[in-house]
Tab-separated table of N, CA and C in Angstrom:
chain	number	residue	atom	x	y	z
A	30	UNK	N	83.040	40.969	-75.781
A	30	UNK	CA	81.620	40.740	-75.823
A	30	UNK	C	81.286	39.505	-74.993
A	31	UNK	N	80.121	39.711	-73.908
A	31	UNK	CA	79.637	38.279	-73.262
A	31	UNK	C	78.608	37.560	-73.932
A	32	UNK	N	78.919	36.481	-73.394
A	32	UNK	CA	78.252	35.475	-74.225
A	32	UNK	C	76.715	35.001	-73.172
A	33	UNK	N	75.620	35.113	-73.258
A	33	UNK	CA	74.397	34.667	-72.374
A	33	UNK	C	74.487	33.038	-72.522
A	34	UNK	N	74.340	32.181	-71.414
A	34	UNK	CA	74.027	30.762	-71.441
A	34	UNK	C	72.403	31.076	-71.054
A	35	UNK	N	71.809	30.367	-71.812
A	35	UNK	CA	70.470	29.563	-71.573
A	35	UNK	C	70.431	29.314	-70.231
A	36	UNK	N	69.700	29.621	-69.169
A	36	UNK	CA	69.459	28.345	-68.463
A	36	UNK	C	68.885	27.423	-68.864
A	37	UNK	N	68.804	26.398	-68.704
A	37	UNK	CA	68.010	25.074	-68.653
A	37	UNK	C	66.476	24.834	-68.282
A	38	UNK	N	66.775	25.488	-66.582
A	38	UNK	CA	65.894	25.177	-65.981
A	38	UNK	C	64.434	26.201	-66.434
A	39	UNK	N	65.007	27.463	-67.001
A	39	UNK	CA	64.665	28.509	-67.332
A	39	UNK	C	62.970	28.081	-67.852
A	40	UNK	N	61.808	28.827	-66.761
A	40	UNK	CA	60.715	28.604	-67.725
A	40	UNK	C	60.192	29.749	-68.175
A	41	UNK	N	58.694	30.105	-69.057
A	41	UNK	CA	58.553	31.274	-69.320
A	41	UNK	C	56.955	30.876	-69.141
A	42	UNK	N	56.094	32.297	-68.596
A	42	UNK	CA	54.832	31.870	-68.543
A	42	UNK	C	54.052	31.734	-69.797
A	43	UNK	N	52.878	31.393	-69.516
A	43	UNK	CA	52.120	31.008	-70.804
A	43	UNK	C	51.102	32.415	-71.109
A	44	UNK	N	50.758	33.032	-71.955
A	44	UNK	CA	49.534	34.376	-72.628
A	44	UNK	C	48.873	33.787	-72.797
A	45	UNK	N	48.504	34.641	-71.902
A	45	UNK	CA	46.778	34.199	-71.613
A	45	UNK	C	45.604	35.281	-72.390
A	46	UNK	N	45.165	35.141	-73.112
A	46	UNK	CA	44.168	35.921	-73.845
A	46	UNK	C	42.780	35.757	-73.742
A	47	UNK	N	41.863	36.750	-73.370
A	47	UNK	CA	40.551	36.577	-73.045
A	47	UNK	C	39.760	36.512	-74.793
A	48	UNK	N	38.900	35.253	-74.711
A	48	UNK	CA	38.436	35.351	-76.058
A	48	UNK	C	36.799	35.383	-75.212
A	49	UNK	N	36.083	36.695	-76.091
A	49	UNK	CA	34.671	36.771	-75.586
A	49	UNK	C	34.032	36.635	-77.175
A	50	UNK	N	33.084	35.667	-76.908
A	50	UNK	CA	32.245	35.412	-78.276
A	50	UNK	C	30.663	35.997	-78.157
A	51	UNK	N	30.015	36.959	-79.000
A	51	UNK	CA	29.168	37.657	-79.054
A	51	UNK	C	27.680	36.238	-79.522
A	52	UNK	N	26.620	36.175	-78.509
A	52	UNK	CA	26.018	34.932	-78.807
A	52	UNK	C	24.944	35.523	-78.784
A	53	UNK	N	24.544	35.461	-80.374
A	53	UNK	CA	23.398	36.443	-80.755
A	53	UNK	C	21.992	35.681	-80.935
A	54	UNK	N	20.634	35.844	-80.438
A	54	UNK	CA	19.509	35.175	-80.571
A	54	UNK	C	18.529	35.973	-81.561
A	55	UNK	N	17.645	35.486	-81.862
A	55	UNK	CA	16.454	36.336	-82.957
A	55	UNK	C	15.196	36.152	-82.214
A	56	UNK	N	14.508	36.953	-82.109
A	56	UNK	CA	13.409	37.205	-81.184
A	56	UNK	C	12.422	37.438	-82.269
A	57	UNK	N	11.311	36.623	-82.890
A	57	UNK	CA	10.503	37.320	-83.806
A	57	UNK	C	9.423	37.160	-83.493
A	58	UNK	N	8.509	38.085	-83.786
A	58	UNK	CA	6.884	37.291	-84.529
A	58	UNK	C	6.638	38.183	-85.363
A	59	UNK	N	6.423	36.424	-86.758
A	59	UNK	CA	6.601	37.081	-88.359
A	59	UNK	C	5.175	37.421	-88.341
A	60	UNK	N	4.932	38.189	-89.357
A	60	UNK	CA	3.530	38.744	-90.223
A	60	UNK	C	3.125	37.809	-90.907
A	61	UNK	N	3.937	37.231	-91.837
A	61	UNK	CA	3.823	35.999	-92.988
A	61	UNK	C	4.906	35.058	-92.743
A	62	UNK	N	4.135	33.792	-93.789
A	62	UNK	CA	5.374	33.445	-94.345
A	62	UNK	C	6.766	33.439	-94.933
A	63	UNK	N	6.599	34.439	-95.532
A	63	UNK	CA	7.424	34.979	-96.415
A	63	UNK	C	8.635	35.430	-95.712
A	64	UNK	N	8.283	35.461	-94.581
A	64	UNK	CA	9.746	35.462	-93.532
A	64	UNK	C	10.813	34.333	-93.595
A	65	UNK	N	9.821	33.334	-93.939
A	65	UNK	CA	10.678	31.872	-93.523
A	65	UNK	C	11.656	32.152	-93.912
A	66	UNK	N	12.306	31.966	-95.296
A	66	UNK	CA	13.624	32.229	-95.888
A	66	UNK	C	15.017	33.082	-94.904
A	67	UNK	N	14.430	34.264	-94.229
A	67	UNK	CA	15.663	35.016	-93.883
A	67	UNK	C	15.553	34.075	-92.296
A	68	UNK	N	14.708	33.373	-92.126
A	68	UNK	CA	15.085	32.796	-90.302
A	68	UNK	C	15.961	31.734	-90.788
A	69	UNK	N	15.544	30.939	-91.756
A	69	UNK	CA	16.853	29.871	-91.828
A	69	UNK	C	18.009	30.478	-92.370
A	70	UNK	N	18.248	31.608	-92.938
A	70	UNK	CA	19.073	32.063	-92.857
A	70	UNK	C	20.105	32.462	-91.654
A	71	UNK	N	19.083	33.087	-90.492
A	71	UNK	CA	20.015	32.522	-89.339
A	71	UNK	C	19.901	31.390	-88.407
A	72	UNK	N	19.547	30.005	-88.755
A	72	UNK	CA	19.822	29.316	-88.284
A	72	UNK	C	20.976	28.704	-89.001
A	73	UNK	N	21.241	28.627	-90.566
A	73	UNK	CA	22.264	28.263	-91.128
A	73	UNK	C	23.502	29.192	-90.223
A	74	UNK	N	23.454	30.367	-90.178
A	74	UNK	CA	24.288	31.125	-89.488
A	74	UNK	C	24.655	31.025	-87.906
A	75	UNK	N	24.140	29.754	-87.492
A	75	UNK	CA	23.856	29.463	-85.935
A	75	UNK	C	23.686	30.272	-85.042
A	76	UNK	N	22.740	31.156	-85.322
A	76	UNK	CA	21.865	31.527	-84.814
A	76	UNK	C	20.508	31.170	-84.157
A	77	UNK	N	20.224	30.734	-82.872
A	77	UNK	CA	18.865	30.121	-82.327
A	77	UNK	C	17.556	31.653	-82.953
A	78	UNK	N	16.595	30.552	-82.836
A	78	UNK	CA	15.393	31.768	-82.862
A	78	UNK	C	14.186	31.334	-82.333
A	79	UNK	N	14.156	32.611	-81.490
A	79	UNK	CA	12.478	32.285	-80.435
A	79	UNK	C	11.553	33.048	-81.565
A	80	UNK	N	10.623	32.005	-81.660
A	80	UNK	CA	9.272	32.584	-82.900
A	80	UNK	C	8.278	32.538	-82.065
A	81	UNK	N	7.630	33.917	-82.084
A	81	UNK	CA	5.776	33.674	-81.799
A	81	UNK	C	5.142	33.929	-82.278
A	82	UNK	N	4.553	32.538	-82.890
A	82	UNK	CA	3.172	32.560	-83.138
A	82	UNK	C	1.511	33.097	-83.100
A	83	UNK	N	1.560	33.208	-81.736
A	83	UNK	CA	0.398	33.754	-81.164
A	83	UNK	C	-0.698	34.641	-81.843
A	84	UNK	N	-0.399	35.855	-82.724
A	84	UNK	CA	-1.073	36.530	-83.505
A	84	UNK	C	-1.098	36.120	-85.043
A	85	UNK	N	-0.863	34.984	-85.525
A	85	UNK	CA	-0.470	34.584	-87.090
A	85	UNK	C	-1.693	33.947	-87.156
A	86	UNK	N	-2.553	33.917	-88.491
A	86	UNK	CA	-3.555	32.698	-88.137
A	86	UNK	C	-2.890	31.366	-87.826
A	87	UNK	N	-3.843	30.485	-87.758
A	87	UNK	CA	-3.616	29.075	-87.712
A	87	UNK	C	-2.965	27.961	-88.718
A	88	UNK	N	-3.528	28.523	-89.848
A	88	UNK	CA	-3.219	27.708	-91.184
A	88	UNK	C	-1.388	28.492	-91.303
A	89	UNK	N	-1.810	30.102	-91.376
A	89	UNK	CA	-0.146	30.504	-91.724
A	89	UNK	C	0.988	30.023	-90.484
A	90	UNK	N	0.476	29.748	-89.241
A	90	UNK	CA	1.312	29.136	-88.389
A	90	UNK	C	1.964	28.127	-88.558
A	91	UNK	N	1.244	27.159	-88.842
A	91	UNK	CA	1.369	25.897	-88.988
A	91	UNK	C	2.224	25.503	-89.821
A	92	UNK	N	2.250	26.547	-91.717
A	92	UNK	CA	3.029	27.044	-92.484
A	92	UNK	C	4.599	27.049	-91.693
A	93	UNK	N	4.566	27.754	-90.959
A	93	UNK	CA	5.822	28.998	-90.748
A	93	UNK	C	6.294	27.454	-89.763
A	94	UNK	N	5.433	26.618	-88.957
A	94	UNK	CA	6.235	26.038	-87.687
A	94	UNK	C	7.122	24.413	-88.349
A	95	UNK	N	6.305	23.988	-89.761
A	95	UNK	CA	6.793	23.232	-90.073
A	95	UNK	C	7.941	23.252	-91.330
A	96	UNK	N	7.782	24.575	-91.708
A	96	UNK	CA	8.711	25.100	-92.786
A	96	UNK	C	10.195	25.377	-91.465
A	97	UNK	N	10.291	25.931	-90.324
A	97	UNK	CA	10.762	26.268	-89.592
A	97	UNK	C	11.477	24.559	-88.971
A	98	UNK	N	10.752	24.016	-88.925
A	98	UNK	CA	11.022	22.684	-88.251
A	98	UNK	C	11.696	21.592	-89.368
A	99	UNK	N	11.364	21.646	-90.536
A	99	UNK	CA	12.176	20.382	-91.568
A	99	UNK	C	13.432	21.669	-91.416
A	100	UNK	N	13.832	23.006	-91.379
A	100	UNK	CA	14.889	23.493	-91.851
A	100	UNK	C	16.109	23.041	-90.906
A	101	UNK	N	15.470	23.466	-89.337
A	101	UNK	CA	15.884	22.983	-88.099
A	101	UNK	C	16.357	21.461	-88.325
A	102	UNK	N	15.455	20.616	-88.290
A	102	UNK	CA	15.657	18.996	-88.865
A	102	UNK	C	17.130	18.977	-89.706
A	103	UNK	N	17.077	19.679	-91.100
A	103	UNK	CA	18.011	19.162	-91.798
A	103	UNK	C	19.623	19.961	-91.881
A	104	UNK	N	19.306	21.121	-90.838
A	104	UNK	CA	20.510	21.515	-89.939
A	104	UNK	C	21.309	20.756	-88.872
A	105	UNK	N	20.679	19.845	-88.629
A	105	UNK	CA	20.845	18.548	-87.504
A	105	UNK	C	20.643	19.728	-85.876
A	106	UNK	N	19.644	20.586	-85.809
A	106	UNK	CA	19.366	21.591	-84.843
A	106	UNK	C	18.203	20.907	-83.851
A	107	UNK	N	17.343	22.296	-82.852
A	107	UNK	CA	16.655	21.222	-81.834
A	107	UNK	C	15.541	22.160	-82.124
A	108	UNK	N	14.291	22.221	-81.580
A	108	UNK	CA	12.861	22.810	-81.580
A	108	UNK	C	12.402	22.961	-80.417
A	109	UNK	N	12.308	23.445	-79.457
A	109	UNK	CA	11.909	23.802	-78.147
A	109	UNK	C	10.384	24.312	-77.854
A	110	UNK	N	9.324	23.648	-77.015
A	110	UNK	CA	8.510	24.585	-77.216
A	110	UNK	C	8.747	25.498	-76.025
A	111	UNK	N	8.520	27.219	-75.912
A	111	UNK	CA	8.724	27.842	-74.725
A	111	UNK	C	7.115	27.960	-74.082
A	112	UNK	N	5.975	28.289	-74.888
A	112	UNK	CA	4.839	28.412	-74.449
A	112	UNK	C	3.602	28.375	-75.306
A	113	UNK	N	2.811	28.428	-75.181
A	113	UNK	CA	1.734	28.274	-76.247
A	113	UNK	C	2.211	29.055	-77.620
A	114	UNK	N	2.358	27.803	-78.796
A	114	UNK	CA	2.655	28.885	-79.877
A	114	UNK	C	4.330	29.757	-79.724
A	115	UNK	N	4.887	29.221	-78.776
A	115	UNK	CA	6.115	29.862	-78.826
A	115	UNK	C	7.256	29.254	-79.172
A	116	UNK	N	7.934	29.067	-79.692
A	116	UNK	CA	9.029	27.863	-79.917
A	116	UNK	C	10.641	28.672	-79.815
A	117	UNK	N	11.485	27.690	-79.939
A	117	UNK	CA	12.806	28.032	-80.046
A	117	UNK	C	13.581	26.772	-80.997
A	118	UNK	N	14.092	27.716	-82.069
A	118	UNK	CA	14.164	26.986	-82.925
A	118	UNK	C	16.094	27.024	-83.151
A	119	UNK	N	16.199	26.064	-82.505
A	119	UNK	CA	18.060	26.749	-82.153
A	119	UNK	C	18.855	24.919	-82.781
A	120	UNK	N	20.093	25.868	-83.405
A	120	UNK	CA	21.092	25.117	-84.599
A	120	UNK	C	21.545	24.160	-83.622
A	121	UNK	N	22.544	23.364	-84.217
A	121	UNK	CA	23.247	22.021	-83.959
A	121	UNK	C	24.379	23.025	-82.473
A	122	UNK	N	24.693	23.836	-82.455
A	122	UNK	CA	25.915	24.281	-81.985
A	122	UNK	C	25.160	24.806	-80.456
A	123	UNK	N	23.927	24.901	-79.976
A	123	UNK	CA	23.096	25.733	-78.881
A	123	UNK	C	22.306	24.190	-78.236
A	124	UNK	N	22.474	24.290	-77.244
A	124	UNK	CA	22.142	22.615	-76.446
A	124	UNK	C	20.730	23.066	-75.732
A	125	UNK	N	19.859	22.943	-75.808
A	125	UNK	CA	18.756	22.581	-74.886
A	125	UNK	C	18.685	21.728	-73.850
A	126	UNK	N	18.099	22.280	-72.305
A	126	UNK	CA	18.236	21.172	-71.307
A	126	UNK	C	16.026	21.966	-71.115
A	127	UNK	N	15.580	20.601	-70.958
A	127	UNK	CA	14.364	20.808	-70.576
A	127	UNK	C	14.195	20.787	-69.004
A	128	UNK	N	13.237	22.025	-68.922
A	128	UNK	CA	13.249	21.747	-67.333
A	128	UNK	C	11.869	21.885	-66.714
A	129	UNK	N	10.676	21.327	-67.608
A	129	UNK	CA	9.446	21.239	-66.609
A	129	UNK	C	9.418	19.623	-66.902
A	130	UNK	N	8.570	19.227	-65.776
A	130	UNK	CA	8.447	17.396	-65.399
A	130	UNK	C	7.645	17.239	-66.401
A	131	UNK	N	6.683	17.680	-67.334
A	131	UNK	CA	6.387	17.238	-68.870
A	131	UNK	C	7.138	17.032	-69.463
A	132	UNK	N	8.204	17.812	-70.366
A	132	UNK	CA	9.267	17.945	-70.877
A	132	UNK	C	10.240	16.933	-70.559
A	133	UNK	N	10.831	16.677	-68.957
A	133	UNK	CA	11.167	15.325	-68.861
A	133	UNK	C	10.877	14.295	-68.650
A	134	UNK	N	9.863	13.683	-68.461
A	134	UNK	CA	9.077	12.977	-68.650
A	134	UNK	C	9.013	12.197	-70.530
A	135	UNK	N	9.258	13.103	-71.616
A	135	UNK	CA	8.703	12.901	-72.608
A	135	UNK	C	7.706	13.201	-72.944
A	136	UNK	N	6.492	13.661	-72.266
A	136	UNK	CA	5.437	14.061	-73.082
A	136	UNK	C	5.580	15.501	-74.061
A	137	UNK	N	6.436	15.676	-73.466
A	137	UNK	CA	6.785	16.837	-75.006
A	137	UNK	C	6.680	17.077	-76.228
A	138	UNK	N	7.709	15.875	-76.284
A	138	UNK	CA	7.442	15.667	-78.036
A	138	UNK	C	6.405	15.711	-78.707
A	139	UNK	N	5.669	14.923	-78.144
A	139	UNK	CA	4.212	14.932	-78.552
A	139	UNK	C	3.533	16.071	-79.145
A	140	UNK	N	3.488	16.980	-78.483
A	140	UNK	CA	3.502	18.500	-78.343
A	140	UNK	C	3.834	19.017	-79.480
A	141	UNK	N	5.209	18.764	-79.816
A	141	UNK	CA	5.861	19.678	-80.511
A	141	UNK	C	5.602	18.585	-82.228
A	142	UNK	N	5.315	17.660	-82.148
A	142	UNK	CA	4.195	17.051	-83.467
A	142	UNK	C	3.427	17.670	-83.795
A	143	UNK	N	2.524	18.221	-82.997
A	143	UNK	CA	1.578	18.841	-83.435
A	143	UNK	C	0.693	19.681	-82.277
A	144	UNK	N	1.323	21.060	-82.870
A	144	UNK	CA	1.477	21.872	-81.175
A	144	UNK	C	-0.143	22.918	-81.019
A	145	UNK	N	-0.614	22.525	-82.458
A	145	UNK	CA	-1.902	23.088	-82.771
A	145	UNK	C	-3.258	22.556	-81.972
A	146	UNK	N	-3.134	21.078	-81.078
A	146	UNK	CA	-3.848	20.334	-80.709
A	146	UNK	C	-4.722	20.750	-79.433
């Protein structure tokens, strides 16, 4: 029986495995309030979510943007506005880069205080 020596020098390549991660967004515009509950549900689930407003009254908006915004807040997440009444309300794990000269500038924020103005 032969005996195999090791080489030494001997290397072996490294497996390489493709990892694809499925990066899911929520596209809504709620009827009510009463939605709130299942959206922080996926933002706890890091899940971002674009909300529009646009057809909600005013008072239930306002409801939905600041119930939407302390949840965001105490997720340590970000609030985006996309357009009148449109927001993006995306978790700690989804990065926002602003890209109109308002937005960098800072006058944004402002905005997104109180986007009813």
């Amino acid at each position: 029986m032969k005996e195999m020596k090791e080489d030494k020098d001997q290397r072996t390549a490294g497996t390489v495995s493709r990892v694809t991660s499925q990066f899911k967004m929520i596209v809504i515009e709620p009827k009510s309030f009463d939605e709130c509950p299942k959206l922080v549900d996926s933002l706890k689930a890091r899940k971002p979510i674009i909300i529009n407003l646009e057809r909600v009254e005013s008072d239930t908006a306002r409801k939905i943007f600041d119930f939407l915004s302390g949840a965001t807040y105490a997720l340590a997440g970000n609030v985006q506005k996309v357009a009148n009444n449109i927001f993006l309300f995306a978790p700690e794990n989804v990065d926002i880069t602003a890209q109109t000269e308002q937005q960098k500038s800072g006058g944004f924020n402002d905005s997104i205080k109180n986007p009813w103005r």
